[in-house]
CSV table of C-alpha atoms in Angstrom, one decimal:
chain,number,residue,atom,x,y,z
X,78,UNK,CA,-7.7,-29.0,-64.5
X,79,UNK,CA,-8.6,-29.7,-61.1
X,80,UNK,CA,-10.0,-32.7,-59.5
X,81,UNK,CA,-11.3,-34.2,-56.1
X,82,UNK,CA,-13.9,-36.2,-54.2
X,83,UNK,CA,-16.3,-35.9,-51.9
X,84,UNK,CA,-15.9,-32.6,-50.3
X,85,UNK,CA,-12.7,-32.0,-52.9
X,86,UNK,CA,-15.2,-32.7,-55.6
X,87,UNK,CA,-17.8,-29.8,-54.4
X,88,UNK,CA,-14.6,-27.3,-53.8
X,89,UNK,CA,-13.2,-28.7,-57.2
X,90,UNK,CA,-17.3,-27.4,-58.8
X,91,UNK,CA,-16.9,-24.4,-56.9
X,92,UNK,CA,-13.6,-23.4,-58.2
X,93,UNK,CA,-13.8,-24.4,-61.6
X,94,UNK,CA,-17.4,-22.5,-62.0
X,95,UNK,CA,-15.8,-19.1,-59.8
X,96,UNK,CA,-12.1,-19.3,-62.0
X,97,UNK,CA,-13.2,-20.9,-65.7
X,98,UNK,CA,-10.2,-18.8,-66.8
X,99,UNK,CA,-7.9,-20.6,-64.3
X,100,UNK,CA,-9.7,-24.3,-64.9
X,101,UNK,CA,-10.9,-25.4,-67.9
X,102,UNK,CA,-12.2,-28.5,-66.6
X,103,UNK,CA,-12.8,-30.2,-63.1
X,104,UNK,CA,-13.0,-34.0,-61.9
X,105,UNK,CA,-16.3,-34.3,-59.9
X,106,UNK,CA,-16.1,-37.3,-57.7
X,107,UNK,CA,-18.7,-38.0,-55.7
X,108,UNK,CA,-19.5,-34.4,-54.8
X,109,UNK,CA,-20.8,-33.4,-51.3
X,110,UNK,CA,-23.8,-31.3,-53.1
X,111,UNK,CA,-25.9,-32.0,-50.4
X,112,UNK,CA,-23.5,-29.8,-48.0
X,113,UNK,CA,-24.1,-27.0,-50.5
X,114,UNK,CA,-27.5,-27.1,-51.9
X,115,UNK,CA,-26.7,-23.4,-53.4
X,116,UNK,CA,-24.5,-24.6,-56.0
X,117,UNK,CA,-27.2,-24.8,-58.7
X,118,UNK,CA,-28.2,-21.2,-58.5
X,119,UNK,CA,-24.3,-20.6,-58.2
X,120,UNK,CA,-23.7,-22.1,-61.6
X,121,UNK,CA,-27.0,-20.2,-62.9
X,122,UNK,CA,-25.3,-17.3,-62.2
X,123,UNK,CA,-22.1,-17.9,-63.8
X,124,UNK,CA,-22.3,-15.5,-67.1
X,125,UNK,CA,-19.0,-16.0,-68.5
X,126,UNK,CA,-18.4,-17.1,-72.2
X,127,UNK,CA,-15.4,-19.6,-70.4
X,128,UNK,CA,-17.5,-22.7,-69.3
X,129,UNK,CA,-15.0,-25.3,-68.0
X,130,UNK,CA,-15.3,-29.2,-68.9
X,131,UNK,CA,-17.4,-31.1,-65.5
X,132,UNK,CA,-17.0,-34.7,-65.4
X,133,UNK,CA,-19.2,-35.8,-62.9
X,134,UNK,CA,-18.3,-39.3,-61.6
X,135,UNK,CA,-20.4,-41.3,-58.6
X,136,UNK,CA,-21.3,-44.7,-57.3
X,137,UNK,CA,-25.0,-45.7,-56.7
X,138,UNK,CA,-23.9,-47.0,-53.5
X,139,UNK,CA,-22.9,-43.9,-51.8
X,140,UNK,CA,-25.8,-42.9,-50.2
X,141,UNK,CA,-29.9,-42.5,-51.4
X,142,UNK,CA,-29.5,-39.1,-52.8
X,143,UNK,CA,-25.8,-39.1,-54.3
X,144,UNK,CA,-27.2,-40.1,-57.9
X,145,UNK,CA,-29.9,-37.8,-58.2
X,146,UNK,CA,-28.1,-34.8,-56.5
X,147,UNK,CA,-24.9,-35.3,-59.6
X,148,UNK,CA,-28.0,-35.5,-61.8
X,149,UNK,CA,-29.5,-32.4,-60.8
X,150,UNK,CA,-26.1,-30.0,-61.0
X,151,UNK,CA,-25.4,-31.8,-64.5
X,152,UNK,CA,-29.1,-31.0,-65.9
X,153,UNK,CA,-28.5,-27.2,-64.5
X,154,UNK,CA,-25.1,-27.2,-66.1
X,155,UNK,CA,-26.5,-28.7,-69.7
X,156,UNK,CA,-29.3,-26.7,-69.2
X,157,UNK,CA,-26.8,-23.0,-68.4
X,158,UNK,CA,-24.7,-23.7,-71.6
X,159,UNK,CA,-21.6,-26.0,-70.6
X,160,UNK,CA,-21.3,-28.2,-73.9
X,161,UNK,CA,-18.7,-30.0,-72.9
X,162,UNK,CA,-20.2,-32.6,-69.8
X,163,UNK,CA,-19.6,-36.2,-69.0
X,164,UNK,CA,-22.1,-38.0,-66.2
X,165,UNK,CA,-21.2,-41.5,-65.0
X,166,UNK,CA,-23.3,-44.0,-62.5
X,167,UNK,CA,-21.3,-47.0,-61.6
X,168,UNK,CA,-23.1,-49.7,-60.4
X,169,UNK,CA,-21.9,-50.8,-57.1
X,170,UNK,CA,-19.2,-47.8,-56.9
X,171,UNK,CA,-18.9,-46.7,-53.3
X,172,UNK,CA,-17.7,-44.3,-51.4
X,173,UNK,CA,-14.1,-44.7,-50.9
X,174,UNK,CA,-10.4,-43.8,-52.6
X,175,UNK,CA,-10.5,-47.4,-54.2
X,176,UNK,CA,-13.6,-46.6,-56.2
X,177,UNK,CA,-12.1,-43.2,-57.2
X,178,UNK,CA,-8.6,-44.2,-58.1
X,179,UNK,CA,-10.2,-46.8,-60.2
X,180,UNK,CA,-12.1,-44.3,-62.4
X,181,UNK,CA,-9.7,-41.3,-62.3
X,182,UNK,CA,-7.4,-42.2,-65.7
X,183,UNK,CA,-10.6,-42.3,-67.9
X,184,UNK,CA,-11.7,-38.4,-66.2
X,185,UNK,CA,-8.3,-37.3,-67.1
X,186,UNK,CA,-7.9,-38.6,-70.5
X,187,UNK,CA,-11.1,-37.2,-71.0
X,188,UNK,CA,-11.0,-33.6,-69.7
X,189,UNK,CA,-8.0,-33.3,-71.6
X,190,UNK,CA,-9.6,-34.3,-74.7
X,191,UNK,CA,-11.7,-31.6,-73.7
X,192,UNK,CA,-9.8,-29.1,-72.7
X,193,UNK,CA,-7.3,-28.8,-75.6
């Protein structure tokens, strides 16, 4: 597994999508997509039968777009073949370590039901 936020949850995407064999799944905390608006076609063009586990975690009070950018990358995932996918919104969640220490037990005992 790996796991990070903000610009640790893009790189933690982007690893998990470019080594599925290394990690099987990835904690996506309020990921930076809007740094890297290629990462859609990037997991398009993933073609290997590994697809890690993506739990994709944010606050809708991180910024306007935070929401519907997680929302995007999860419909391209859903829609390339990853099965195993977990999307969260939390209603006041902002952008901070407090937020994502809060919500980081339930993404791990969830990619490792996941992952086994």
């Amino acid at each position: 597994m790996i796991a990070g936020s903000s610009m640790g949850g893009l790189i933690s995407f982007y690893a998990a999508i470019k080594f599925p064999d290394v990690f099987g799944g990835a904690g996506v905390f309020s990921p930076s997509f809007w740094i890297a608006p290629m990462m859609a076609d990037e997991l398009k063009k993933q073609n290997s039968s590994a697809k890690p586990a993506f739990y994709f975690i944010c606050g809708d009070q991180e910024s306007n777009t935070m929401v519907t950018d997680m929302k995007a990358i999860y419909d391209v995932a859903k829609q390339s073949g990853y099965k195993h996918l977990f999307f969260k919104s939390v209603p006041g969640g902002r952008h901070n370590e407090r937020f994502w220490q809060q919500e980081f037990y339930e993404c791990y005992q969830w990619l490792r039901r996941q992952i086994r």
